[in-house]
Coordinates of C-alpha atoms and ligand atoms in Angstrom, one line a residue:
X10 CA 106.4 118.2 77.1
X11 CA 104.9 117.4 80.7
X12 CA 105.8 113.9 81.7
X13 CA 102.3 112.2 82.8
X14 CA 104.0 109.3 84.4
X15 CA 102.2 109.0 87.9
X16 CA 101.2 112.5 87.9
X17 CA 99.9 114.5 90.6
X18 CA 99.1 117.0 89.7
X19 CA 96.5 118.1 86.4
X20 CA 97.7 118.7 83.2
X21 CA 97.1 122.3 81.1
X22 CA 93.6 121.1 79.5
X23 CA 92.1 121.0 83.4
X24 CA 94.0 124.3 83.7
X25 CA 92.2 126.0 81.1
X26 CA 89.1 124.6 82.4
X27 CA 89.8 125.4 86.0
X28 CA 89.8 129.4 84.6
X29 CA 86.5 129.3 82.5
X30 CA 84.3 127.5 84.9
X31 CA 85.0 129.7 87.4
X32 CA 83.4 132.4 85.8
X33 CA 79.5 132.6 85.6
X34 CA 78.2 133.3 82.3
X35 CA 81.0 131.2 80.3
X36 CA 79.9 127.4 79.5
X37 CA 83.0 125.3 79.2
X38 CA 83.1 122.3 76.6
X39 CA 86.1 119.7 76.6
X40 CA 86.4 118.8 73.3
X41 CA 87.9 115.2 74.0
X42 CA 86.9 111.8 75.2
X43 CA 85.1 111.1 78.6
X44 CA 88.0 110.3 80.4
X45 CA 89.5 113.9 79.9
X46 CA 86.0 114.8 80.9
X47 CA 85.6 113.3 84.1
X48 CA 89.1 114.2 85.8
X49 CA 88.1 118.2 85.9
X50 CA 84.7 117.5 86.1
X51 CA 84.9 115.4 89.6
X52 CA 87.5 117.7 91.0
X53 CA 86.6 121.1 89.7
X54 CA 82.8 120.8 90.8
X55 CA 81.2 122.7 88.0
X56 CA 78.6 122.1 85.2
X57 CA 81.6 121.2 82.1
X58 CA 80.0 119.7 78.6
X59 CA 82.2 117.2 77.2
X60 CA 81.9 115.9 73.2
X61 CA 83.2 112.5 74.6
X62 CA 84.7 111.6 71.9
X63 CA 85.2 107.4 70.5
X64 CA 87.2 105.4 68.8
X65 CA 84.9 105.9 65.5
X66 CA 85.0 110.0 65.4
X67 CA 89.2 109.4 65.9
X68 CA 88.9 108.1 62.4
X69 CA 86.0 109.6 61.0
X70 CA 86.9 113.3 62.2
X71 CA 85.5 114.8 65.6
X72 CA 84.7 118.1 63.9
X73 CA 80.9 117.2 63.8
X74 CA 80.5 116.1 67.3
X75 CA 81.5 119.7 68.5
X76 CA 79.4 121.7 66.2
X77 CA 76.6 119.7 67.3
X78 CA 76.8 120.2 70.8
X79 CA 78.3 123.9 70.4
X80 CA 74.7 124.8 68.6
X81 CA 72.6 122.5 71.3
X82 CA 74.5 124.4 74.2
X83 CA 75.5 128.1 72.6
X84 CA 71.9 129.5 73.6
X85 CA 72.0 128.8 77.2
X86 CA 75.7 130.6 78.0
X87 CA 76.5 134.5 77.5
X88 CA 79.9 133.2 76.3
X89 CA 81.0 129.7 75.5
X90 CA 84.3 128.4 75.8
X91 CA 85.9 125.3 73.7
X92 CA 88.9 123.1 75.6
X93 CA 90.9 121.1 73.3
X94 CA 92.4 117.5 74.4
X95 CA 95.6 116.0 73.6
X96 CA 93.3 113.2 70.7
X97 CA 92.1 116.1 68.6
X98 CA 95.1 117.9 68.7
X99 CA 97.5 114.8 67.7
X100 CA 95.0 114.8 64.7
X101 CA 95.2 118.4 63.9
X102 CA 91.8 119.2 62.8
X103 CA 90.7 122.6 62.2
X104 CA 87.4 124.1 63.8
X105 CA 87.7 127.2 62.7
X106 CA 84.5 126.9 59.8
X107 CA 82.9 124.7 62.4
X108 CA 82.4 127.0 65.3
X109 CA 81.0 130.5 65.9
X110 CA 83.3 132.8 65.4
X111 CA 82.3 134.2 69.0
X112 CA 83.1 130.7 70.8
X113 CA 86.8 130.6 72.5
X114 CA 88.6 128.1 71.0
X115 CA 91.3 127.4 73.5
X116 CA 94.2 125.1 72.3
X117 CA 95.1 123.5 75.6
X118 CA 95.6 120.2 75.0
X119 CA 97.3 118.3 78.4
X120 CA 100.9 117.7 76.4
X121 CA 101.1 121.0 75.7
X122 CA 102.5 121.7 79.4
X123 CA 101.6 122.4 83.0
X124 CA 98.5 123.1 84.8
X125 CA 99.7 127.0 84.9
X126 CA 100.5 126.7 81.1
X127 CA 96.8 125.6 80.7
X128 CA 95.0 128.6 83.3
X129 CA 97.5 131.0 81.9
X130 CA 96.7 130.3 78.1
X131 CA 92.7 130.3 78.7
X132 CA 93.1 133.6 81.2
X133 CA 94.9 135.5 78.3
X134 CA 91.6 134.7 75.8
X135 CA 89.1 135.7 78.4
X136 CA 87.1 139.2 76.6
X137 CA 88.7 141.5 79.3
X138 CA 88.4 145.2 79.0
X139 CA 90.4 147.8 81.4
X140 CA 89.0 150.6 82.6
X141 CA 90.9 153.6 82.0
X142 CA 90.0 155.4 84.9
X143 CA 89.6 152.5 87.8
X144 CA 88.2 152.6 91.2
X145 CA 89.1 149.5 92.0
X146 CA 91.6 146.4 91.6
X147 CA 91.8 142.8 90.3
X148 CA 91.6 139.9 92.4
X149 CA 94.7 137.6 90.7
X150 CA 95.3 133.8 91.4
X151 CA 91.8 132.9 92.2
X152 CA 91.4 129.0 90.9
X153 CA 88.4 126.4 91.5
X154 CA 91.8 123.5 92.3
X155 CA 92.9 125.8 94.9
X156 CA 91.4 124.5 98.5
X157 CA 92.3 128.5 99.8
X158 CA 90.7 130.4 96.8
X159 CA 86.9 130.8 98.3
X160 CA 88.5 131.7 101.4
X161 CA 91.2 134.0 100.1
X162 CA 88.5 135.5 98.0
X163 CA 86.8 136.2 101.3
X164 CA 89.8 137.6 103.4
X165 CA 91.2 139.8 100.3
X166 CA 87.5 140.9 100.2
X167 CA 87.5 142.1 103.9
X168 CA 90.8 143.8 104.1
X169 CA 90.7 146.0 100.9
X170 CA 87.4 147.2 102.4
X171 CA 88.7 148.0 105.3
X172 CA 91.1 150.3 103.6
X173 CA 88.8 151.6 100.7
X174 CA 89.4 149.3 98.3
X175 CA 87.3 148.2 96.0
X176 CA 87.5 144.8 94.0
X177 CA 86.4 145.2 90.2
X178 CA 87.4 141.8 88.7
X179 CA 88.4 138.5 89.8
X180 CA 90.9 136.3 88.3
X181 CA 89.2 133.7 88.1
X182 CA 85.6 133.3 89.5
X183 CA 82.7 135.7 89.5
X184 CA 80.4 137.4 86.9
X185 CA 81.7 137.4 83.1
X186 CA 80.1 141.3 83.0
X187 CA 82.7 142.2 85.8
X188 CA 86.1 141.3 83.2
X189 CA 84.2 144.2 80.9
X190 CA 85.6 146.8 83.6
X191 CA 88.4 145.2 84.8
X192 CA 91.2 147.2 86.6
X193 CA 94.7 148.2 84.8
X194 CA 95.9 147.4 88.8
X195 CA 96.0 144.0 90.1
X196 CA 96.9 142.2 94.0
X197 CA 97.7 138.9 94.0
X198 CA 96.7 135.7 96.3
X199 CA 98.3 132.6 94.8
X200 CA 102.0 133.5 93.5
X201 CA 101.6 130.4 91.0
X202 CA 98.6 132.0 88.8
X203 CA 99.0 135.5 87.6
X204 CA 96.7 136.2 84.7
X205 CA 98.6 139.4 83.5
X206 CA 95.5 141.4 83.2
X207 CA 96.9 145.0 84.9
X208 CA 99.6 146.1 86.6
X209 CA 100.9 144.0 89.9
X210 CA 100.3 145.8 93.3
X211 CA 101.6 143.3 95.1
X212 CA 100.6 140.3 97.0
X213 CA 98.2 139.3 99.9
X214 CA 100.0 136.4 101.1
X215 CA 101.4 136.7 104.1
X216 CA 101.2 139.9 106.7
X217 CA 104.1 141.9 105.2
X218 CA 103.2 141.7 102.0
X219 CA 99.8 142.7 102.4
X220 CA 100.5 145.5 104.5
X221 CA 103.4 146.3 101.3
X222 CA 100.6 145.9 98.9
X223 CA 97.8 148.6 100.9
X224 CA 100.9 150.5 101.1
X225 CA 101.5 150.7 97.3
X226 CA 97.6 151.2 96.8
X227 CA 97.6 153.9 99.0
X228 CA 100.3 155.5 96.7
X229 CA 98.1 154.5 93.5
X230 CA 94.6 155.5 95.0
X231 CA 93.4 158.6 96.7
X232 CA 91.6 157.4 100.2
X233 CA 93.1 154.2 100.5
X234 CA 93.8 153.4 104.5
X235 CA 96.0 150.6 105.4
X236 CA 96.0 151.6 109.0
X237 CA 93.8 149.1 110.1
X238 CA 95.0 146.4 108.8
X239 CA 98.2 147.6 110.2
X240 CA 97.1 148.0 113.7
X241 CA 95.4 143.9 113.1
X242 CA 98.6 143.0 112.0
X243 CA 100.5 143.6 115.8
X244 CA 97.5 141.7 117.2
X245 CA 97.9 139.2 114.7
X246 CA 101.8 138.4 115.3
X247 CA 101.3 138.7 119.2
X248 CA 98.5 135.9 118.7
X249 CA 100.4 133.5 117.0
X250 CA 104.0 134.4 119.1
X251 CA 102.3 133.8 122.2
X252 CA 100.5 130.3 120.8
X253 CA 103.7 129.2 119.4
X254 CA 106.1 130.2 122.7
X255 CA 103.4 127.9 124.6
X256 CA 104.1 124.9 122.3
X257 CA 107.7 125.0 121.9
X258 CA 107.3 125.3 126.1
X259 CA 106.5 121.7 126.1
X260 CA 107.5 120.0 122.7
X261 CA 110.8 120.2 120.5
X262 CA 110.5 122.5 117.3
X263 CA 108.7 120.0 114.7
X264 CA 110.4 119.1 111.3
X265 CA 108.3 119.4 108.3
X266 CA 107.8 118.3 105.0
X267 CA 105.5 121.0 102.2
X268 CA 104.1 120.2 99.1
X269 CA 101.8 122.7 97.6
X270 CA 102.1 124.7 94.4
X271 CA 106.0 126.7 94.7
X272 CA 104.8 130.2 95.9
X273 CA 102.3 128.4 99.2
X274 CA 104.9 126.0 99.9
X275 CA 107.6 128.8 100.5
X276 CA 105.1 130.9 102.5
X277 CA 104.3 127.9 105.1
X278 CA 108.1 127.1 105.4
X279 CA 108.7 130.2 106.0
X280 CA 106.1 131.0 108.5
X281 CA 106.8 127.8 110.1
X282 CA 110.5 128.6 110.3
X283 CA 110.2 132.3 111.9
X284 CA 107.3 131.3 114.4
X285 CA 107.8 128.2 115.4
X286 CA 111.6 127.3 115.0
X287 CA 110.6 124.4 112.5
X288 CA 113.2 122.3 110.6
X289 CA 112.0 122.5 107.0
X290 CA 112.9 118.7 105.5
X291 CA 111.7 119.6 102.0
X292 CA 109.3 121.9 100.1
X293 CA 108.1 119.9 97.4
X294 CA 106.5 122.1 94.6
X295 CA 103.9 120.3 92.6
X296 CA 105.4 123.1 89.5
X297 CA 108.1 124.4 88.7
X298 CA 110.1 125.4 92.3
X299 CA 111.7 128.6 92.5
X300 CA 114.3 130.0 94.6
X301 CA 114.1 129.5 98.4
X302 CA 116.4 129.0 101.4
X303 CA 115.4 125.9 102.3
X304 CA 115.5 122.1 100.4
X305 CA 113.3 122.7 97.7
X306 CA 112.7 119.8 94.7
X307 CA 109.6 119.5 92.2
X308 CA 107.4 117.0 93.7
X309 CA 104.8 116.0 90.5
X310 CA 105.1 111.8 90.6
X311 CA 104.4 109.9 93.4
X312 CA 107.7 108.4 93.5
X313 CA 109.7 111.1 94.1
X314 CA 107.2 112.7 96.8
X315 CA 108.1 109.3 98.5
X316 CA 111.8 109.7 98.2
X317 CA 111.5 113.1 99.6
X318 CA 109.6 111.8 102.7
X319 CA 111.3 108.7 103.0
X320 CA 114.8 110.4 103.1
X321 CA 114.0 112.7 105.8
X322 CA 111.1 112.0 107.4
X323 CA 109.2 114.8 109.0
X324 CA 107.0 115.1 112.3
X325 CA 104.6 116.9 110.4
X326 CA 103.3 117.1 106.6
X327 CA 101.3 120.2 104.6
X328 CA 100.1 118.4 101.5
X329 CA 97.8 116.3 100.1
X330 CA 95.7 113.3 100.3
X331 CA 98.6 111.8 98.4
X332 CA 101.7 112.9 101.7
X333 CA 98.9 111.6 104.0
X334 CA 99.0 108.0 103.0
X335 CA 102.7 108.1 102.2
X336 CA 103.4 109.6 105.4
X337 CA 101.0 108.1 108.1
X338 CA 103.2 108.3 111.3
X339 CA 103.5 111.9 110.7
X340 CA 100.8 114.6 111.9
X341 CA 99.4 116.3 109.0
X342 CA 97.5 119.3 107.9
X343 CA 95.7 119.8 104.8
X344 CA 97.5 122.0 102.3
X345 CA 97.0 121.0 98.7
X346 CA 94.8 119.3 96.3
X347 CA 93.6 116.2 96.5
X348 CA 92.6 116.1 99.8
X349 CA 90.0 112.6 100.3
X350 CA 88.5 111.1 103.1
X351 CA 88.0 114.1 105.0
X352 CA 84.5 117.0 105.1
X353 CA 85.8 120.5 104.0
X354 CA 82.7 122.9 104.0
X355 CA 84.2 126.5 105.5
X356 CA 86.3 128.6 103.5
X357 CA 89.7 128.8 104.8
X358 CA 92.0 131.4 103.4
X359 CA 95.5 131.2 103.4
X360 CA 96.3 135.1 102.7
X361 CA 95.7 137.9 104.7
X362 CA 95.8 137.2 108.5
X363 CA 93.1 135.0 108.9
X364 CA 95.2 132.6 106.4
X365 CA 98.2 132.7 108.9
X366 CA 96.0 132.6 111.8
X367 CA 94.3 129.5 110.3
X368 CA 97.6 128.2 109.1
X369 CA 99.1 128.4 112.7
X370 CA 96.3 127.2 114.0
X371 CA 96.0 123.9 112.2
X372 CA 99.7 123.5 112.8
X373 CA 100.2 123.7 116.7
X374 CA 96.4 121.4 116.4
X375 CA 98.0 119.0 114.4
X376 CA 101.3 118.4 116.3
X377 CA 99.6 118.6 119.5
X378 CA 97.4 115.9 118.6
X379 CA 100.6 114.1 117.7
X380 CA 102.8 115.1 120.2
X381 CA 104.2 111.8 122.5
X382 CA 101.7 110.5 125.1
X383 CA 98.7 111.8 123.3
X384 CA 96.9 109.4 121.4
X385 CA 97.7 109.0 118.1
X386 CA 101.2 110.5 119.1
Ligands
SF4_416 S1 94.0 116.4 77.8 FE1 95.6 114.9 77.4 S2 96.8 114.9 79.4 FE2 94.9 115.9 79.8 S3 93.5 114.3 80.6 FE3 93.1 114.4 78.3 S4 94.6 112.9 77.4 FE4 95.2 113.3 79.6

């Protein structure tokens, strides 16, 4: 059971909800009170119904308040979508003779586990068909919490057309008609949220992998050309060698703290270690960490990210709003959700090589701004 004491990050209910409302033609209902309501619905920026459920349908039974506004919202959505909270579940009412038998009923409730659990169970109920014969692949790991997804949607976009490659579903945003001729091949983005829904290519995060996974298309697809992303590749390591020798020309290798979901946390270390000779102090996975070279600890509750920084504390931090106030004497670079007090309107990707170039880039900006006799530094 997931341990909500000063939790960071969402629990499974918002997970499930982060999957549906990405997709349009699927209206989403949380079947709970308002305060499960108005968590996802501030953060995940999306039209989400809610039954907001009181003290008097507890007792009563809350199966009325959904059929009501399941039949007053059904009409205006292709496909509609029922969350279940952690209230109606502890009751254990059954819906089944009070809903359509075409609404999905997803049984998400936020103690049944993590954020993933949550995406992962509503992902598995989405009406998905696979084309027998595809042209094309599946965008994977696509999330409205994730700050990179409209950008990696954009870079993952751009290079598979520049090899041929066409996109014929996207886990999860998009049309609902596009998961009727979805792919039985799949490329990743975010390592954290695989929906399962055809056969993994590989990844886009990260140079190497990308040029991996257009090799592995290649192999798949007749067509497929990963020669130009592998010609941008030499201009995009020379970029970023160059940018980084120029730093470290005049400033000591920075140490630095990560906290981002496991499989982003592990990619910025990384890239930070190899290009710019950084000391990693921690990478603080807001779910379950997995294996990695460096310090790694699960970093969910406020109290432990603060041990982590305190213990060690870094010259630089990738994280959240969360790392930023913990960590003020420290340059910092948004990584992860939350991220307050600040305007974010582009799409930034982290994939592909405008994600490292963007990543790098916010980096050296950063600890130049921070660096000793600058102000601020
Ligand atoms: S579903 Fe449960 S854990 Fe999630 S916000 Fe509602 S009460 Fe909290």
């Amino acid at each position: 059971m997931r341990d909500c004491e000063n939790a960071l990050w969402p629990c499974s209910m918002t997970g499930a909800v982060s999957c549906l409302a990405g997709i349009d033609g699927i209206g989403t209902v949380i079947h709970g009170p308002s305060g499960c309501y108005y968590y996802p619905a501030t953060i995940l920026h999306r039209e989400i119904h809610c039954t907001s459920l009181i003290e008097e349908d507890i007792i009563c039974g809350t199966g009325e308040q959904l059929r009501d506004l399941v039949t007053k919202i059904r009409p205006r959505y292709p496909l509609l979508a029922v969350v279940n909270t952690c209230t109606p579940a502890i009751i254990g009412e059954d819906f089944s003779a009070l809903i359509p038998p075409d609404v999905l009923m997803v049984d998400s409730p936020g103690f049944l586990g993590t954020f993933e659990d949550g995406y992962r169970a509503a992902v598995d109920m989405l009406p998905v068909k696979i084309d027998p014969y595809p042209t094309g692949v599946n965008l994977d790991g696509v999330n409205l919490l994730d700050p990179f997804s409209p950008g990696n949607v954009i870079e993952a976009r751009r290079i598979l057309s520049d090899a041929g490659v066409m996109v014929s579903a996207t886990f999860c945003s998009g049309k609902l008609e596009d998961l009727s001729r979805a792919s039985s091949v799949r490329v990743g983005t975010n390592p954290d949220l695989c929906s399962g829904w055809g056969e993994a290519a590989g990844s886009l995060l990260g140079l190497r992998a990308t040029q991996d996974t257009l090799a592995a298309l290649d192999r798949r697809f007749p067509g497929v050309d990963p020669g130009v992303f592998e010609r941008e590749m030499e201009t995009v390591r020379e970029a970023i060698t160059v940018a980084c020798g120029k730093y470290l020309n005049r400033y000591e290798p920075p140490s630095v703290a990560i906290f981002s979901w496991s499989g982003y946390a592990e990619f910025a270390a990384r890239m930070l270690h190899d290009y710019l000779d950084a000391a990693i102090t921690v990478v603080g996975s807001r779910n379950r960490a997995g294996s990695s070279k460096f310090r790694t600890a699960e970093a969910s509750s406020l109290p432990v990210v603060e041990d982590l920084l305190a213990r060690d504390p870094p010259d630089l931090v990738l994280g959240s709003s969360f790392e930023q106030r913990l960590c003020p004497a420290a340059a910092f670079v948004p990584f992860t959700y939350p991220l307050r007090g600040m305007v974010r309107l582009r799409a930034r990707p982290l994939i592909g090589s405008q994600g490292l170039l963007g990543l790098m880039e916010d980096v050296l900006n950063a600890c130049r701004d921070h660096a000793p006799g600058r102000p601020g530094g």
